[in-house]
Amino acid sequence: MVTNTSDSMAGALDMLPKKRQKISAFNEKWLIFKENFIGRAGLILLSLFALMALLSFIPPLIDPMYHPMTGVDPKISCSVGPSIHHWLGTDFIGRDILSQLLAGAKIAFMVGISSAFISIVLGTSIGMIAGYFGRYIDAILMRLADIIMVMPTLLVVLIFSSLFGQLNIWTIVLVIALFRWPGVSRVIRAQTLTLKQRPFIEAAKLAGASPIRIILRHIMPNVLPLSLLYMTFRVSSAIIIEAALAFLGFGDPSSVSWGMMLQWVWKTGHMFQAPYWLLPPGICISLITLSFYMVGRAMDEVLDPRLRKEDD
Amino acid sequence: MTLLEVKDLSVVYQTRKGFITALNNISFELNRGNTLGLVGESGCGKSTLGMALMRLLPGNASIIKGNLFFENQDLLKLTDDEIRQIRWKKISMIFQAAMNALNPVHRVADQIMEAITTHNSSLLRESAIKQTEKLFDLVNIPKRRMTEYPHQYSGGMKQRAVIAMALACRPSLIIADEPTTALDVILQSQILESIKLFQKKLNLAILFISHDIAVVADICHDICVMYAGELIEYGAKEKVLGAPVHPYTKTLISSYLTLIRDLRPLKPVQDSTTSHISNPDLCCFLNYCPNSEKICRNQKPVWVELAPDHRVFCLLANKIYNG
Amino acid sequence: MKTTTKLIVELDHIRKVYRSKQTFFRSDQKKIIALECLSMKIKRGEILGLVGESGSGKTTIGRLIVKLENPDTGKIYLDDKDISLLKRNSLKNFRSRLQMIFQDPYQSLNPQLSVFDTVVEPLIIHKIGDSTSRQKQVNQSLELVDLKPPADFLDSYPHQLSGGQRQRVAIARAIVLKPEFIVADEPTSMLDATVQLQIFDILLELKNKLNITILFITHSITAARYLCDRIAVIYRGHLMEQGPAQDVMTNPKHPYTKALIDAHPKFGYANKKQYKTLLKTQREPVNGECCPFFIRCEIAKMGVCDIKTPELKKKHNHHSVACFFS
């Protein structure tokens, strides 16, 4: 009943009994995702980090000593290694490293997801508008994207912070978001251009649909999976940028992020003296970016059947 | 003389939803110098059959049963290296999408020459050029266009070039998978004409796969009708098309619009909304069959030989044949 | 059903040229003439078959009529009103009167929308009815295209349907606004023969039951013969022959039409007469004005066909031909 591989899905579905089982597109994709090893590993890692972020609310409840920022253990006056009271040791003024690490997970998620979300919303809408309307709107938006794309994000943020003094964490989120949309919008624009040629868009036009309706109803659902994919990559890069900023001393001094922890290690000269202090934030940064990347890779395979391995 | 003999060939695809039988117990023979037409609708397994003969099935497909005898050699028993020797040199293929078969950055003649020299490395350049010229002649492309690039060719010319490439190593069997589907009628008839011509000249065997029963009727000597992965009627063209017996063959022929017949063709009985198969052991056309009787629902269909060159896979074949 | 001779669509000297994109390095623009001074009339209530090869401009005509594209010169009239003047509200009204069915049912449905969402969309856009009456209209449309019972299909997504079913959904979407005119652009060229006939029967039903005028664009003369009241043969942007379907098929006048009929597979009828109007090898093209079919025409004469473009001339009984020797 089947001619070739590309037909095999349609063929298989043709043979379903009359009462079709309703498989939503999402469920089907989720099934493929679940079978992907990289995706599963990434998700497990991510949920560990999410658990850390959730747990970060607990230590301050137990004892003010465990408050990541202000909780100083009165018995300790310099950085010491792991002990029963402080599982990962303390920093130079006796603050608990484990509770700092947990708080850092919270910040990482916050910074990563919110800035990625903003840049995706911006990039997707700009990409769709540029792609659909074309001509001078396209030209203006894409030149703007080019300009922003070639600006070195880190450098600009550094200039910003030296202009306005210490930036708070939300400003950092916003700045990262504003600088990371052009890549997304390029991809979405290209996707929109190919969608625009498809007859179902023309059919909608013939039905009298306005451009806004066509974009929202016909183009957006078809580019959204791609946006989501790009969001996972953007999360990784936002976390790294934030860590770099904090490490360089331009972070939000009132929040404890992993980059901030690294900066404290560096500034107090504990780089090679206190591996129990240096390694946890470093490993966490690498692993969380890796896990988002792995999820993204798996999503990529779900969305692009060409990357999928032949089911054998 | 039998060139190709396919015996009980079965192919399955492995998919997420389990196994799908693409070909079920296919058997036929093809003689040297003959054209065998394989007709069926999309998804009936006809392209899979062509791929299986070339041993070019995709990774998730496997041949679970059967033999493929080509020049008294079982193709399925050969190693990959041995099959590569036979592929293109003895069995070659014409694909449907001609535009994709040619490399856009090389001249057409160079590509054909390469096909000649890779399988015959001892050949001198001059004689390779001569052979290429002959091939261009055979498929009716003017010689002055030999040095052009594929994008300078029209669709019909590209298809001719692809045919020339398939002929490059003087194969004894060509598998043509819908070679004219993407072309306009006028081009189609011209290409069919030239296929007929060089077939006679070279004494080629052609396995012609098509969904268009009129094209098959035009070019083939024998015809296999396929439905849902099974061969259901097989025989000489005059028999199968002139006096079709299997209800599906009748449907297929009657749904074909001609210039001569009555305007109103037989209403096709097939309703695409109901499912194909209820029981894999029963007749695959059962659910749409206008003639089905009680026996069809209880018994496996069998091959009925109505004449030496006409076989039908239907329990009621004799009944239908005799009126 | 009475056939009125009232016109619904009229094309008046349409010319449409596609230009290849001008790039920085190449300033020479390649012009592809899709339509050359083409005039055509479509009568209310008929099915007009537009037959031609790929690249003949037949699809362009369909796209121009529904205003997916605009002609370079010339005017298109719908009920004697120039459609190039339509703006906003009148354009929206125009959209509800003309619809199109596309060639590839795998591309013409939004993969993310269910059948119900696809078919109901035109009603939502034109703010027709409330949710219950819309539901009813969608069901009616689906029944008209033989997707019965509609409830079984409403929640399906395109990837769950076969090619034929998808094309039916596309037709249902086109008729849900009750248009007067439908352009069907090779609606069956991607479908199997048996499914093809079912789609033809649906189109015939639309004509007979809803009195919809259909412009049926096809490359297959047999399909045109089966379905159409009138046939127009187009070649390289020129109208070659036009007339009642039966007339054109049994008594073709233009050598190109004859070549098309010749080329059609014979299906065993070997003794059928051949017109043999096609040259074995093409002539060298002529610069300047000539008959568009000149380079492939067997009966063309030097000094006549290579210096002037023949005009469409009425022969008899609404049958007109653009050839000097017909």
XYZ file of C-alpha atoms in Angstrom, chain C residues 2-307:
306
model
C -31.405 27.511 -18.704
C -28.151 28.707 -20.055
C -28.180 32.433 -20.356
C -25.785 34.068 -22.719
C -25.002 36.760 -20.189
C -21.315 37.285 -19.618
C -19.831 36.992 -16.162
C -16.156 37.651 -16.791
C -14.556 39.362 -19.712
C -10.852 39.707 -20.398
C -9.954 42.530 -22.723
C -6.547 42.590 -24.410
C -4.658 41.310 -21.411
C -0.904 41.413 -21.467
C 1.223 40.070 -18.689
C 5.006 39.922 -18.674
C 7.136 38.402 -15.967
C 10.532 39.896 -15.515
C 13.454 38.121 -13.986
C 14.845 39.908 -10.994
C 17.380 42.566 -11.767
C 20.526 41.935 -9.799
C 23.537 44.059 -9.112
C 25.736 42.208 -11.552
C 23.234 41.519 -14.279
C 21.243 44.377 -15.617
C 19.827 42.465 -18.555
C 16.307 41.592 -17.611
C 14.840 38.451 -19.001
C 11.277 38.980 -20.054
C 8.877 36.108 -20.115
C 5.660 36.913 -21.850
C 2.904 35.009 -20.101
C -0.039 36.508 -21.947
C -0.079 38.542 -25.140
C -3.131 40.633 -25.925
C -5.525 37.963 -24.880
C -9.252 38.553 -24.969
C -11.759 36.075 -23.674
C -15.344 35.959 -22.547
C -16.823 33.628 -19.977
C -20.558 33.112 -19.917
C -22.567 32.806 -16.766
C -23.339 29.227 -15.779
C -20.900 27.470 -18.071
C -17.775 25.474 -17.491
C -15.062 26.850 -19.713
C -12.054 24.623 -20.173
C -8.734 26.344 -20.656
C -6.360 23.842 -22.211
C -2.662 24.321 -22.684
C 0.793 23.031 -21.892
C 2.758 24.077 -18.876
C 4.083 27.567 -19.401
C 1.308 28.492 -21.787
C -0.062 31.124 -19.439
C -3.222 29.276 -18.498
C -2.588 29.511 -14.765
C -1.794 33.204 -15.133
C -5.250 33.827 -16.582
C -6.832 32.207 -13.537
C -4.711 34.206 -11.146
C -5.489 37.444 -12.960
C -9.219 36.847 -12.843
C -9.283 36.280 -9.095
C -6.950 39.248 -8.708
C -4.030 37.428 -7.152
C -2.047 39.300 -9.760
C -2.685 42.334 -11.922
C -2.305 42.545 -15.692
C 0.307 44.865 -17.201
C -2.130 46.191 -19.725
C -5.721 45.422 -20.513
C -8.845 45.228 -18.440
C -10.778 42.483 -16.731
C -14.479 42.958 -16.167
C -16.727 41.156 -13.738
C -20.333 41.875 -14.655
C -19.152 44.852 -16.727
C -17.258 46.329 -13.785
C -13.529 46.850 -14.095
C -11.945 44.822 -11.308
C -8.760 46.862 -11.217
C -10.726 49.713 -9.641
C -11.859 47.693 -6.642
C -10.754 48.945 -3.261
C -11.278 47.754 0.309
C -14.970 46.989 0.809
C -15.804 46.429 -2.814
C -12.710 44.227 -3.068
C -13.876 42.175 -0.122
C -17.263 41.804 -1.742
C -15.512 40.781 -4.967
C -13.543 38.156 -3.062
C -16.737 36.535 -1.859
C -17.979 36.213 -5.431
C -14.885 34.646 -6.969
C -12.952 31.737 -5.550
C -10.162 29.491 -6.660
C -9.257 25.822 -6.272
C -5.544 25.171 -6.403
C -3.599 22.425 -8.081
C -1.798 20.858 -5.171
C -4.077 19.777 -2.338
C -1.017 19.061 -0.230
C -0.032 22.714 -0.329
C -3.330 24.528 -0.413
C -4.493 23.631 3.091
C -2.910 25.082 6.190
C -1.414 22.074 7.982
C -2.125 23.636 11.361
C -5.855 24.132 10.839
C -8.516 21.451 11.192
C -11.032 20.877 8.431
C -13.674 22.858 10.264
C -11.338 25.807 10.866
C -10.296 25.765 7.227
C -13.805 25.741 5.813
C -15.322 28.161 8.300
C -12.630 30.794 7.854
C -14.190 32.637 4.891
C -17.440 32.947 6.854
C -15.617 34.453 9.817
C -13.741 36.879 7.592
C -16.915 38.060 5.923
C -18.755 38.099 9.253
C -21.546 35.881 7.969
C -23.889 34.309 10.478
C -23.295 33.245 14.057
C -21.554 30.126 15.276
C -24.556 27.798 14.869
C -25.401 28.936 11.362
C -21.735 28.754 10.422
C -21.571 25.197 11.685
C -24.566 24.418 9.498
C -23.065 26.046 6.439
C -19.800 24.188 6.897
C -21.688 20.922 7.136
C -23.622 21.753 3.978
C -20.437 22.514 2.081
C -18.781 19.315 3.198
C -21.827 17.333 2.163
C -21.820 18.986 -1.232
C -18.273 17.763 -1.808
C -19.215 14.278 -0.667
C -17.399 14.266 2.639
C -20.133 12.394 4.419
C -20.942 12.457 7.238
C -19.285 15.822 7.855
C -18.897 15.122 11.580
C -16.277 12.502 10.789
C -14.050 15.058 9.113
C -14.545 18.284 11.019
C -11.769 17.650 13.503
C -9.305 16.031 11.109
C -6.115 17.732 10.123
C -4.903 17.761 6.514
C -2.146 15.228 7.177
C -4.773 12.703 8.186
C -6.580 12.954 4.852
C -5.860 11.455 1.458
C -5.152 13.643 -1.550
C -8.693 13.379 -2.862
C -10.171 14.240 0.496
C -7.917 17.254 0.832
C -9.015 18.529 -2.547
C -12.641 18.137 -1.453
C -11.920 20.191 1.645
C -10.355 22.849 -0.587
C -13.480 22.852 -2.759
C -15.684 23.071 0.329
C -13.726 26.124 1.435
C -14.179 27.684 -1.994
C -17.963 27.197 -2.076
C -18.824 28.034 1.506
C -19.280 31.701 0.571
C -21.578 30.679 -2.281
C -19.487 32.306 -4.999
C -20.709 32.834 -8.543
C -17.455 31.947 -10.190
C -14.715 29.464 -9.417
C -11.323 29.140 -11.039
C -10.230 25.497 -10.808
C -6.514 25.368 -11.549
C -5.683 21.790 -12.529
C -7.533 20.486 -9.489
C -6.930 16.847 -10.327
C -3.475 16.721 -11.845
C -2.006 15.354 -8.618
C -4.737 12.777 -8.052
C -5.367 9.234 -9.193
C -7.653 8.560 -12.120
C -10.528 7.175 -10.069
C -10.373 10.049 -7.597
C -10.124 12.477 -10.487
C -13.541 11.429 -11.769
C -15.109 11.954 -8.362
C -13.756 15.503 -8.279
C -15.085 16.154 -11.793
C -18.508 14.971 -10.723
C -18.412 17.364 -7.775
C -17.553 20.240 -10.118
C -20.417 19.284 -12.422
C -22.728 19.231 -9.447
C -21.596 22.704 -8.417
C -22.475 23.947 -11.857
C -25.831 22.233 -11.991
C -27.012 22.696 -8.406
C -25.492 26.016 -7.411
C -25.245 27.492 -10.890
C -21.587 28.317 -10.359
C -19.579 29.322 -13.399
C -16.282 27.461 -13.549
C -13.071 28.212 -15.384
C -11.458 24.817 -15.547
C -7.732 25.043 -16.225
C -6.178 21.813 -17.418
C -3.499 20.269 -19.555
C -5.672 17.307 -20.413
C -7.989 17.654 -23.363
C -9.919 14.563 -22.341
C -10.693 16.080 -18.963
C -11.846 19.247 -20.712
C -13.984 17.221 -23.082
C -15.601 15.378 -20.204
C -16.338 18.386 -18.071
C -16.654 21.504 -20.142
C -19.292 23.257 -22.199
C -16.733 25.289 -24.071
C -13.029 24.827 -24.605
C -10.353 27.435 -25.185
C -6.924 26.290 -26.297
C -4.037 28.504 -25.302
C -0.452 28.373 -26.509
C 2.347 30.632 -25.313
C 0.002 33.295 -24.110
C -2.127 33.324 -27.247
C -5.622 32.008 -27.605
C -5.515 29.535 -30.503
C -8.952 28.101 -30.709
C -12.200 28.495 -28.880
C -15.554 26.864 -29.232
C -18.123 24.400 -27.962
C -16.363 21.389 -26.426
C -17.791 18.808 -28.758
C -16.970 20.928 -31.792
C -13.391 21.552 -30.812
C -12.773 17.890 -30.050
C -14.392 16.312 -33.084
C -13.572 19.014 -35.534
C -10.426 20.802 -34.415
C -9.343 23.641 -36.688
C -6.042 24.800 -35.311
C -2.910 22.716 -35.989
C -1.923 23.022 -32.340
C -5.225 21.621 -31.131
C -4.800 18.830 -33.643
C -1.313 18.147 -32.308
C -2.668 17.970 -28.771
C -5.283 15.462 -29.829
C -2.678 13.468 -31.736
C -0.401 13.341 -28.745
C -3.026 11.961 -26.465
C -2.352 8.270 -25.748
C -4.472 6.121 -28.005
C -5.403 3.478 -25.473
C -5.456 0.699 -27.997
C -7.442 2.503 -30.650
C -4.657 2.230 -33.155
C -6.683 3.024 -36.231
C -7.600 6.462 -35.006
C -6.871 9.105 -37.566
C -3.855 11.263 -37.040
C -3.708 14.895 -38.018
C 0.100 15.058 -38.062
C 0.396 18.798 -37.705
C 3.540 18.777 -35.634
C 6.951 19.239 -37.212
C 9.538 16.557 -36.497
C 12.257 19.126 -36.012
C 11.497 22.664 -35.026
C 12.074 25.622 -37.313
C 14.397 28.401 -36.432
C 12.486 31.042 -34.503
C 11.667 34.280 -36.276
C 12.406 37.656 -34.804
C 9.479 39.999 -34.770
C 5.897 39.199 -35.456
C 4.884 35.684 -36.403
C 2.407 33.020 -35.549
C 3.329 31.707 -32.082
C 3.029 28.130 -33.290
C 5.120 28.784 -36.398
C 8.266 26.971 -35.293
C 6.453 23.706 -34.664
C 3.718 23.861 -37.275
C 3.674 21.412 -40.177
C 1.265 23.355 -42.339
C 2.792 26.787 -41.843
C 3.804 28.616 -45.019
C 6.730 30.950 -45.342
C 5.754 34.465 -46.188
C 2.440 34.143 -44.365
C 2.904 32.628 -40.943
C 6.319 34.117 -40.245
C 5.419 37.743 -40.819
